[in-house]
JSON list of C-alpha atoms in Angstrom, two decimals:
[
{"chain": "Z", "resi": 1, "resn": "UNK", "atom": "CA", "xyz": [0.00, 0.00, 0.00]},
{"chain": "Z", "resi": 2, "resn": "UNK", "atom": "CA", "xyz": [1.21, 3.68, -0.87]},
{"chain": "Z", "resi": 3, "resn": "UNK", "atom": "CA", "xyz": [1.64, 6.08, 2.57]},
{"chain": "Z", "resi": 4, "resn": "UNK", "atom": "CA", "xyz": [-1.49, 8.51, 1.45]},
{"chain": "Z", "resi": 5, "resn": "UNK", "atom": "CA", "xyz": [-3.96, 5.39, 1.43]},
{"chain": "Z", "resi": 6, "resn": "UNK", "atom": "CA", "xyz": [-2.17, 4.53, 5.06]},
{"chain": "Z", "resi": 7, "resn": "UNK", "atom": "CA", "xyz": [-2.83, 7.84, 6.35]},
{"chain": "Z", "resi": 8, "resn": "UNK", "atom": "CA", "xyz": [-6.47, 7.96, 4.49]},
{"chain": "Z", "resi": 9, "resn": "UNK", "atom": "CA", "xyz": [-7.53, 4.70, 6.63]},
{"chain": "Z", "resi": 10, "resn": "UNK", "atom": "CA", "xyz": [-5.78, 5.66, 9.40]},
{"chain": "Z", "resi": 11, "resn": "UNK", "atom": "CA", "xyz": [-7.82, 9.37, 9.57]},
{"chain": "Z", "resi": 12, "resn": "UNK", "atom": "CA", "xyz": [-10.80, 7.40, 8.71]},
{"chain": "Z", "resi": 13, "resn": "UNK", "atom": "CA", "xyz": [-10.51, 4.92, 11.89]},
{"chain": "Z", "resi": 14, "resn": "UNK", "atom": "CA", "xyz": [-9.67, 7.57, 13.66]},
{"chain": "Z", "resi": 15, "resn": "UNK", "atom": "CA", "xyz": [-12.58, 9.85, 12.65]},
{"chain": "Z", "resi": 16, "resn": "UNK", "atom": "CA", "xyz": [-15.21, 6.91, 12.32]},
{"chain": "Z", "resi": 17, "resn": "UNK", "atom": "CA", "xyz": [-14.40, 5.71, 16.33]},
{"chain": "Z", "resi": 18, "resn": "UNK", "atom": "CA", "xyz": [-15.87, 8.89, 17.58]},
{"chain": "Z", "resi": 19, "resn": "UNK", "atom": "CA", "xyz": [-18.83, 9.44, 14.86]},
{"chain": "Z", "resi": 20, "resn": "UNK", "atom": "CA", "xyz": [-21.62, 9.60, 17.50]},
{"chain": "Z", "resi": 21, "resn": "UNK", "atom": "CA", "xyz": [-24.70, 11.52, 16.59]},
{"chain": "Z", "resi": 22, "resn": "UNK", "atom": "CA", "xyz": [-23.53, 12.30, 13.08]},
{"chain": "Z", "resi": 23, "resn": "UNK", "atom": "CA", "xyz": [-25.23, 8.72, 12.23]},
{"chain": "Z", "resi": 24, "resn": "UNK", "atom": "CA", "xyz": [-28.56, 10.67, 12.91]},
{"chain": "Z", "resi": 25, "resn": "UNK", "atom": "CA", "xyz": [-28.04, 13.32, 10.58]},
{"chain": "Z", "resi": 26, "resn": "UNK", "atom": "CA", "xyz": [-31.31, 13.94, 8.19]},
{"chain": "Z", "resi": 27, "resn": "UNK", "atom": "CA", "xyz": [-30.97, 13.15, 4.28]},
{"chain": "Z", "resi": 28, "resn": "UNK", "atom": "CA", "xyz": [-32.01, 16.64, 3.10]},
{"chain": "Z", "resi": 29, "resn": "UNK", "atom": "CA", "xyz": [-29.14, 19.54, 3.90]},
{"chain": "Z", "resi": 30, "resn": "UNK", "atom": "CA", "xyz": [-30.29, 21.30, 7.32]},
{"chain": "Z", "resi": 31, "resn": "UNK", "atom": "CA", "xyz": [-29.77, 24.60, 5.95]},
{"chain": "Z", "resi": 32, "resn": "UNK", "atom": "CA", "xyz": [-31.59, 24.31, 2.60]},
{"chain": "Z", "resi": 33, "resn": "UNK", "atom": "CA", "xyz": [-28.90, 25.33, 0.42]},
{"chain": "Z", "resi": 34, "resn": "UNK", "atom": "CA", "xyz": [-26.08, 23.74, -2.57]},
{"chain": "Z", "resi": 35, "resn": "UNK", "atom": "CA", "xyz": [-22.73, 25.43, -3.27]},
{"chain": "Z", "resi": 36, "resn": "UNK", "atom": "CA", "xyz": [-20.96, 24.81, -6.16]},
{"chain": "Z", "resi": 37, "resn": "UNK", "atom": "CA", "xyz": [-17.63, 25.18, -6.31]},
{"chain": "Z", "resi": 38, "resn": "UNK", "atom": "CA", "xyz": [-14.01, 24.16, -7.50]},
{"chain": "Z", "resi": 39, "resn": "UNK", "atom": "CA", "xyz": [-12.14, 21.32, -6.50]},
{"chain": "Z", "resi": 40, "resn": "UNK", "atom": "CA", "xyz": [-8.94, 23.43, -5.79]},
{"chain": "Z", "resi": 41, "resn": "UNK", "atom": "CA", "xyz": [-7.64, 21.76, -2.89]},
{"chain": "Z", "resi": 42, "resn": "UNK", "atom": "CA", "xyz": [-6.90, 25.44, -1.02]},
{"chain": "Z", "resi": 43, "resn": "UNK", "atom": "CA", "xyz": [-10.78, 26.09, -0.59]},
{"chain": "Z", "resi": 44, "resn": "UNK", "atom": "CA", "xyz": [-12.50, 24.83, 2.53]},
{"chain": "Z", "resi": 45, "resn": "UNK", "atom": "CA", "xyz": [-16.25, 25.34, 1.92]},
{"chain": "Z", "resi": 46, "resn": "UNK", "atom": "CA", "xyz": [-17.44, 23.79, 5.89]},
{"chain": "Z", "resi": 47, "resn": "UNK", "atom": "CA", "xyz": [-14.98, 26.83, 6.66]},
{"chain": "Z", "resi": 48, "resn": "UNK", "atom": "CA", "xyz": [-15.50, 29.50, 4.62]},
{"chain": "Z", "resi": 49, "resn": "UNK", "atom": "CA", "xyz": [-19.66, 29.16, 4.53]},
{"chain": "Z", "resi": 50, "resn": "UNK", "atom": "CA", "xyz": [-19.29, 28.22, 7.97]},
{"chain": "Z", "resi": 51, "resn": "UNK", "atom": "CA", "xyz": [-21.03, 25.13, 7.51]},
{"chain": "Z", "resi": 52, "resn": "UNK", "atom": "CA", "xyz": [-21.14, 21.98, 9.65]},
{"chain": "Z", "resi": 53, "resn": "UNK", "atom": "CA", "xyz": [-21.94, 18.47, 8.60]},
{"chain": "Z", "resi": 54, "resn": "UNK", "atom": "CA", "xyz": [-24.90, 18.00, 7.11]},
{"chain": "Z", "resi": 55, "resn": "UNK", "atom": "CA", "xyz": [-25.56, 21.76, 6.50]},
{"chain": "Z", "resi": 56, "resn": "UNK", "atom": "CA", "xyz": [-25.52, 22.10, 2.65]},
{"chain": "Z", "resi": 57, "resn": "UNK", "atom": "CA", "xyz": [-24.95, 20.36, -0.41]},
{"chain": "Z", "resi": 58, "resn": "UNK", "atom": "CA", "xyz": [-21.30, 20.96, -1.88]},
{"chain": "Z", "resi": 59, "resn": "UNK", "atom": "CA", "xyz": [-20.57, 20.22, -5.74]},
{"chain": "Z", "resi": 60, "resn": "UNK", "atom": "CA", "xyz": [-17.40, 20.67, -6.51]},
{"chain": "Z", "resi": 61, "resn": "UNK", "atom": "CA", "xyz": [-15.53, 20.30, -10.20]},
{"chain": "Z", "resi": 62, "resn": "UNK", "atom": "CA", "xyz": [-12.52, 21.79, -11.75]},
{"chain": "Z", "resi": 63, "resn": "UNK", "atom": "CA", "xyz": [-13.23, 25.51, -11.79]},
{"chain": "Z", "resi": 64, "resn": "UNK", "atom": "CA", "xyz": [-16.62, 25.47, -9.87]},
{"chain": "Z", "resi": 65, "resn": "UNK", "atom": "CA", "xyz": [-18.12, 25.47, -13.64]},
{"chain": "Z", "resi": 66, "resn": "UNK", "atom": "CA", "xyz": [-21.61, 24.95, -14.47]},
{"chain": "Z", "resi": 67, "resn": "UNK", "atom": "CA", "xyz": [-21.32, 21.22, -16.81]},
{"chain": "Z", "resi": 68, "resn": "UNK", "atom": "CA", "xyz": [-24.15, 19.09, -17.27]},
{"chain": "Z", "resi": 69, "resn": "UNK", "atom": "CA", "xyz": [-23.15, 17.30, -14.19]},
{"chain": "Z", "resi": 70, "resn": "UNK", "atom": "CA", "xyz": [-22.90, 20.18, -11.74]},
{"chain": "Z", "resi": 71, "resn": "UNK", "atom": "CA", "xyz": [-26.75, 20.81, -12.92]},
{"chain": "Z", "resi": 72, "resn": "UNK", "atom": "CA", "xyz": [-27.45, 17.23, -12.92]},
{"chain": "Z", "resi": 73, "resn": "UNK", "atom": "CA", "xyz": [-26.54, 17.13, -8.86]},
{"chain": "Z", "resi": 74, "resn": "UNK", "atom": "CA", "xyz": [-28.30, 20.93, -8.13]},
{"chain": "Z", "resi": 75, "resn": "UNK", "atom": "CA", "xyz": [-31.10, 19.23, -9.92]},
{"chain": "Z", "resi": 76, "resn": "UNK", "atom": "CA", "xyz": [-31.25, 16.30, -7.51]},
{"chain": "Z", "resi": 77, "resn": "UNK", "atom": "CA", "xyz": [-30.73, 19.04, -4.60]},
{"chain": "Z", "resi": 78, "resn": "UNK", "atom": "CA", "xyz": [-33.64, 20.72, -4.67]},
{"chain": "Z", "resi": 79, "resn": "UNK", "atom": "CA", "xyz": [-36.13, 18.36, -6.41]},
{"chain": "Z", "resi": 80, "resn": "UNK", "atom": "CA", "xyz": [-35.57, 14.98, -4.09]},
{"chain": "Z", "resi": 81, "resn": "UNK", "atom": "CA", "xyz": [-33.78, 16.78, -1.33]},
{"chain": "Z", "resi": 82, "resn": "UNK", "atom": "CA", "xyz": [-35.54, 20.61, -0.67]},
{"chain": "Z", "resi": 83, "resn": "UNK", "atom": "CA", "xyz": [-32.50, 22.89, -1.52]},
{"chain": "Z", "resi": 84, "resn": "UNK", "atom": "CA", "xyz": [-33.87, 26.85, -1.80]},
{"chain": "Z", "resi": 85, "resn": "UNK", "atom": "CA", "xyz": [-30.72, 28.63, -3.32]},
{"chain": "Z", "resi": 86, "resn": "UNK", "atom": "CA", "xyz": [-27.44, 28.15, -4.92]},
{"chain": "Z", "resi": 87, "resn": "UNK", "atom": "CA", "xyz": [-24.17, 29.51, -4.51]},
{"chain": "Z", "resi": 88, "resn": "UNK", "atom": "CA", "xyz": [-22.05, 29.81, -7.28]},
{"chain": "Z", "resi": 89, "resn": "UNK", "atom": "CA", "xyz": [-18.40, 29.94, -5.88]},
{"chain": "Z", "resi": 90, "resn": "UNK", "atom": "CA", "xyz": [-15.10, 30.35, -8.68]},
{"chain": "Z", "resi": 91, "resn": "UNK", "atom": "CA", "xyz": [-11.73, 31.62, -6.59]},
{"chain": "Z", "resi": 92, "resn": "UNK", "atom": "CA", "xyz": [-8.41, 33.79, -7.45]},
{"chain": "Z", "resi": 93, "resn": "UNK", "atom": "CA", "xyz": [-5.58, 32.14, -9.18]},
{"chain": "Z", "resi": 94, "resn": "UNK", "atom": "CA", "xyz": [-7.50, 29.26, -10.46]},
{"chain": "Z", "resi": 95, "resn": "UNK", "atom": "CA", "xyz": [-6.09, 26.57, -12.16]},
{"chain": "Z", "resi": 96, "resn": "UNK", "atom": "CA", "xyz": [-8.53, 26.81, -15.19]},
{"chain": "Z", "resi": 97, "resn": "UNK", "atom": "CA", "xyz": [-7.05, 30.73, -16.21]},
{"chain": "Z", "resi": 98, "resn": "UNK", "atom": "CA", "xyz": [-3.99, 29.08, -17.00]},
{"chain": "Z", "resi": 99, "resn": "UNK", "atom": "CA", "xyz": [-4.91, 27.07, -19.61]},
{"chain": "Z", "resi": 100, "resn": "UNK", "atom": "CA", "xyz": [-7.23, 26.81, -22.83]},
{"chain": "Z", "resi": 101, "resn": "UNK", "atom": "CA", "xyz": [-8.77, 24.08, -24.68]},
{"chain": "Z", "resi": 102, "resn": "UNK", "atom": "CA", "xyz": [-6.46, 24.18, -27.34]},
{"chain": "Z", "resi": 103, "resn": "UNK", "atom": "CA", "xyz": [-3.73, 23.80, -24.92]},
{"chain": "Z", "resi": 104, "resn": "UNK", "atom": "CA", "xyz": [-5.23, 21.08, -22.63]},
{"chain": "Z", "resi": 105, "resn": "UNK", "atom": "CA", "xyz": [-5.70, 18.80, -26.05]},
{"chain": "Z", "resi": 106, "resn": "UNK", "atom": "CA", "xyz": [-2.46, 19.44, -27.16]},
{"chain": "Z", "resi": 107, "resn": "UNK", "atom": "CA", "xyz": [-0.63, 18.12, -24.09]},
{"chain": "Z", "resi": 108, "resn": "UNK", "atom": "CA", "xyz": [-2.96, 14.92, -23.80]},
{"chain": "Z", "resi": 109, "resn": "UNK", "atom": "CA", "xyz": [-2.23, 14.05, -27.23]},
{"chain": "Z", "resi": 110, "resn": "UNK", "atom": "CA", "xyz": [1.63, 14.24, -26.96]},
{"chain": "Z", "resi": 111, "resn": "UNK", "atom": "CA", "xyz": [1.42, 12.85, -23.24]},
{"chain": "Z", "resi": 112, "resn": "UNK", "atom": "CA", "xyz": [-0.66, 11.56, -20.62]},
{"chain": "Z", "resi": 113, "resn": "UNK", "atom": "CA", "xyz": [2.08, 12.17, -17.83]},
{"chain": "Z", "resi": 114, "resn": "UNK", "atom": "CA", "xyz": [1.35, 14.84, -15.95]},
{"chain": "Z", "resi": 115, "resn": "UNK", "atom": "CA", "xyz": [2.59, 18.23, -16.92]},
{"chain": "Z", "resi": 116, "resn": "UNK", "atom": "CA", "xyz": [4.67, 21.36, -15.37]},
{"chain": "Z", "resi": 117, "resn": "UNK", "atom": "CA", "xyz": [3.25, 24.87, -14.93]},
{"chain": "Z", "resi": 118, "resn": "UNK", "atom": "CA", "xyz": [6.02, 27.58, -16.13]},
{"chain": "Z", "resi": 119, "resn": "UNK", "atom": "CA", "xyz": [5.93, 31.45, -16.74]},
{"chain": "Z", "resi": 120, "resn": "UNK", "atom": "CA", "xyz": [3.95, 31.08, -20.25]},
{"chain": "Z", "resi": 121, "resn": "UNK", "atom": "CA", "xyz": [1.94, 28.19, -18.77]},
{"chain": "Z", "resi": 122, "resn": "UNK", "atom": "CA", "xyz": [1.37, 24.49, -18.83]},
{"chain": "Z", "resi": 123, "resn": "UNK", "atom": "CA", "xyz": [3.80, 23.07, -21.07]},
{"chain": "Z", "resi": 124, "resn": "UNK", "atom": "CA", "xyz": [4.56, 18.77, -21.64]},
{"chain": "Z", "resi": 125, "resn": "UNK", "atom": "CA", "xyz": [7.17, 16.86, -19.53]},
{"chain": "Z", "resi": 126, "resn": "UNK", "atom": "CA", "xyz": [6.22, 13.45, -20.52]},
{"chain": "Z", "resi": 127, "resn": "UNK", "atom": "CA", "xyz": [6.63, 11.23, -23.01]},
{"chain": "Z", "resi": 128, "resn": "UNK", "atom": "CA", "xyz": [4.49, 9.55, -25.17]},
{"chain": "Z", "resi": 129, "resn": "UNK", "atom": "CA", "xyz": [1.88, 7.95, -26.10]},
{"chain": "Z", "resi": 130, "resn": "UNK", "atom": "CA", "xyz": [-0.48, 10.67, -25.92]},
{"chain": "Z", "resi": 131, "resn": "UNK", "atom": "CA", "xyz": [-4.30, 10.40, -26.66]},
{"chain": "Z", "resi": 132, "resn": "UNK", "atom": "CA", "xyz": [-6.62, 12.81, -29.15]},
{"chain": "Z", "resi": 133, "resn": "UNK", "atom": "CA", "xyz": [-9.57, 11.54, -27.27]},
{"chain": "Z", "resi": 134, "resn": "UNK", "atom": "CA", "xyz": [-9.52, 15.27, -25.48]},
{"chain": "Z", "resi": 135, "resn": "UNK", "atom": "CA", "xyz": [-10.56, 16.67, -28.66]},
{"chain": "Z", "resi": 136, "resn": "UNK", "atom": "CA", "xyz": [-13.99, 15.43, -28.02]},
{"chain": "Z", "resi": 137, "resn": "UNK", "atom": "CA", "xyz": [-14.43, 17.17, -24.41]},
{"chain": "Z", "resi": 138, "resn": "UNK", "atom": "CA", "xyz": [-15.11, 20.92, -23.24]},
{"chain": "Z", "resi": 139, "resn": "UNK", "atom": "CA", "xyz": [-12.94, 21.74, -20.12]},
{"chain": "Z", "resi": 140, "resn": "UNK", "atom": "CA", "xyz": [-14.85, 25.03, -19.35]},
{"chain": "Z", "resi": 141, "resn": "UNK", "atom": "CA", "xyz": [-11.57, 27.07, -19.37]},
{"chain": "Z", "resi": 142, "resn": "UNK", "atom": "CA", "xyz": [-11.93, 30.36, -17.69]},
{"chain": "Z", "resi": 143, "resn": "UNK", "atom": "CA", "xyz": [-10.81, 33.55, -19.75]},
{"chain": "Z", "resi": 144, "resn": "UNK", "atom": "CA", "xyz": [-12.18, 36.60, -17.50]},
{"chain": "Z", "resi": 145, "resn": "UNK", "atom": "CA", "xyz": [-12.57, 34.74, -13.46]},
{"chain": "Z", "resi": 146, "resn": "UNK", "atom": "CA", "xyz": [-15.60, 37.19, -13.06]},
{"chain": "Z", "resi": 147, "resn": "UNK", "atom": "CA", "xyz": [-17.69, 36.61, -16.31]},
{"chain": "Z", "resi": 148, "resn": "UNK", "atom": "CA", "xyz": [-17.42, 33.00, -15.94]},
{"chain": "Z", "resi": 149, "resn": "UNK", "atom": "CA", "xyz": [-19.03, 33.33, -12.46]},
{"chain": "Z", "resi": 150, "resn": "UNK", "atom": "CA", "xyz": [-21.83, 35.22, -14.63]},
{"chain": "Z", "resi": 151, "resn": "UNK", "atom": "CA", "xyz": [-21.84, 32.95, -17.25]},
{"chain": "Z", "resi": 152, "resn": "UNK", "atom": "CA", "xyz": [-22.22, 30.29, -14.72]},
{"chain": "Z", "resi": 153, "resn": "UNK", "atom": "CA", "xyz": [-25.10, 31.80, -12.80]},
{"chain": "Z", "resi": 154, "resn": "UNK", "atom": "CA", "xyz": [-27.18, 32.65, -16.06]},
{"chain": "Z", "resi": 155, "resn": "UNK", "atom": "CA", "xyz": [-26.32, 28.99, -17.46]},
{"chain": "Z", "resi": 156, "resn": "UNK", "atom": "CA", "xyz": [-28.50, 27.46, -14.19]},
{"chain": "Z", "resi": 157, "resn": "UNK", "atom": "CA", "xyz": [-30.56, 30.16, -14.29]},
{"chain": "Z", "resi": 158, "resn": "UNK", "atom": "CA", "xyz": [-31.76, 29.53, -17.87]},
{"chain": "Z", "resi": 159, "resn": "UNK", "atom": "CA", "xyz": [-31.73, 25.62, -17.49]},
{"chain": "Z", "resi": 160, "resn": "UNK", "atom": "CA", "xyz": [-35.28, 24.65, -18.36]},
{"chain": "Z", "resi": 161, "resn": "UNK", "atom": "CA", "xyz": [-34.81, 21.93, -14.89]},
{"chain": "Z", "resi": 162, "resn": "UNK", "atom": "CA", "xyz": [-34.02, 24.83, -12.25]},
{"chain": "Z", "resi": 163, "resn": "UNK", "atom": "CA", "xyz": [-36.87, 27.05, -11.12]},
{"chain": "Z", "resi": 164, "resn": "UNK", "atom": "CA", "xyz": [-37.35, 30.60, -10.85]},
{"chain": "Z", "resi": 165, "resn": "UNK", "atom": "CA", "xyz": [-38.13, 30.34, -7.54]},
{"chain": "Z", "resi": 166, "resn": "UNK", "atom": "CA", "xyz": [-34.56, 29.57, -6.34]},
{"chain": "Z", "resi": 167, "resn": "UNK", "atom": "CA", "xyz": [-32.16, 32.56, -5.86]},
{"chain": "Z", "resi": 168, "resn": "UNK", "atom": "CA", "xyz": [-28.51, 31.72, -7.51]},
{"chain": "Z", "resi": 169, "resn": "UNK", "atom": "CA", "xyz": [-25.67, 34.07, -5.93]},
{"chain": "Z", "resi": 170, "resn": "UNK", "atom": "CA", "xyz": [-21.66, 34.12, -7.38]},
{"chain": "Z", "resi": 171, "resn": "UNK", "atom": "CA", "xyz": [-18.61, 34.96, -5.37]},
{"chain": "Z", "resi": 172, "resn": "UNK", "atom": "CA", "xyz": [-15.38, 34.95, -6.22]},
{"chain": "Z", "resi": 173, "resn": "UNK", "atom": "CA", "xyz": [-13.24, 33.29, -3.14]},
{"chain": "Z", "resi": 174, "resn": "UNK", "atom": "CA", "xyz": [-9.56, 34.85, -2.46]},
{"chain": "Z", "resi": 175, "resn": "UNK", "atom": "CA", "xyz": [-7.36, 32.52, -1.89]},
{"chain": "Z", "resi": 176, "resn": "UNK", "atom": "CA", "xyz": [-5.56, 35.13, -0.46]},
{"chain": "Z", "resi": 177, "resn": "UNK", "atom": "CA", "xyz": [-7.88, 36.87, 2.43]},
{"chain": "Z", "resi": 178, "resn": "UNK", "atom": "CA", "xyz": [-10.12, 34.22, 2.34]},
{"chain": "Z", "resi": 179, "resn": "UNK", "atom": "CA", "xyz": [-13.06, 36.45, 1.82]},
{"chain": "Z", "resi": 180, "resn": "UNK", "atom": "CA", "xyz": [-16.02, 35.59, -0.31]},
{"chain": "Z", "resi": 181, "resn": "UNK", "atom": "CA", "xyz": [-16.88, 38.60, -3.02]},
{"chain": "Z", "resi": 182, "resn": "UNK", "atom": "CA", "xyz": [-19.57, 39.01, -4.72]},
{"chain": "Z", "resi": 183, "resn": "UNK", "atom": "CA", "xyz": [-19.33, 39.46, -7.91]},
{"chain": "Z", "resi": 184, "resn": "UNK", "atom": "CA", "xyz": [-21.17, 42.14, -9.53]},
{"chain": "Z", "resi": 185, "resn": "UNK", "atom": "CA", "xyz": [-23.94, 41.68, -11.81]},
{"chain": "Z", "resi": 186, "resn": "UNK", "atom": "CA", "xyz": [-24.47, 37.75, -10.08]},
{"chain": "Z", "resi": 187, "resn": "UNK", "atom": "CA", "xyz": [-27.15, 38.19, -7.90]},
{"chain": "Z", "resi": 188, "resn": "UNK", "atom": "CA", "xyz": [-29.17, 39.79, -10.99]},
{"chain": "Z", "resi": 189, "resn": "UNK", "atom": "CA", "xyz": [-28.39, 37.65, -12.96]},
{"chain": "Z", "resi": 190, "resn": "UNK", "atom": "CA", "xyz": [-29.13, 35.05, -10.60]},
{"chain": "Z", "resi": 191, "resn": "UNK", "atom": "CA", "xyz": [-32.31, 36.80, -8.76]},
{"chain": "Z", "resi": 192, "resn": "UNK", "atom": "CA", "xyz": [-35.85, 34.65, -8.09]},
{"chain": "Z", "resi": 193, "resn": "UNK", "atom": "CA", "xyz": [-38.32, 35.33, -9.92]}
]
């Protein structure tokens, strides 16, 4: 066995040995509400929404995008489990700026060892074979961190499976400060109606 799958079951004994009331914890999220976020392993939703376990729904995906599958699950959050409103979460120096489609495609089709980050960008390491099976998927790049938090909002928003009644809010975490910022034009975009 590798030393991360050690320490995983080790953390989980631990953790599972004092578990207690959390076995009692309702289905539906307490506090009525799904964030959806990146998987950038510097953001902490439980901490920065304050949330405890079994408060909210958290979706997370490279970049905190909107994809069919981020709907699918806010889909299943408020139909079958009572969600009221959605938080649309991106952060500072995300991953997903630093790259394009173009480039992404490129790399898996010379490589499919992992690459290095330099001054200009991702850039190929490894060695062959490479696959062009990327060609075929849309990695929701972001160009402008703010307008894809927009784009994001209005893309649930306009899904003929989400409601009106649900309010959809964007932020834009600093990875930084840690503080949550709205971003400007979101909550119109996202607004009940």
């Amino acid at each position: 066995m590798s030393k991360v799958i050690d320490e995983v079951l080790a953390a989980n004994a631990q953790y599972s040995a004092s578990f207690g009331e959390k076995s009692n914890l309702a289905l539906p999220p307490a506090r009525r509400f799904a964030v959806l976020t990146c998987m950038d392993a510097r953001l902490d939703p439980a901490k920065f929404a304050g949330l405890s376990v079994g408060d909210a729904h958290v979706i997370r995906n490279a970049g905190g995008r909107a994809s069919d599958d981020a709907i699918r699950s806010l889909v299943i959050s408020y139909k079958l489990l009572g969600t009221a409103e959605f938080f649309v979460i991106h952060h500072t120096d995300c991953g997903m700026e630093f790259f394009t489609n173009e480039v992404m495609r490129g790399l898996l089709s010379s490589s499919l060892e992992t690459a290095a980050l330099g001054p200009k960008g991702f850039y190929d390491v490894g060695k062959g074979p490479g696959s062009r099976a990327g060609e075929f998927i849309e990695f929701l790049t972001i160009a402008d961190q703010k307008q894809a938090v927009i784009d994001d909002v209005v893309r649930i928003r306009t899904h003929p499976l989400v409601p009106r009644s649900i309010p959809i809010y964007g932020y834009v975490y600093d990875v930084k400060s840690g503080k949550l910022n709205e971003v400007e034009g979101a909550a119109k975009a996202g607004a009940a109606g």
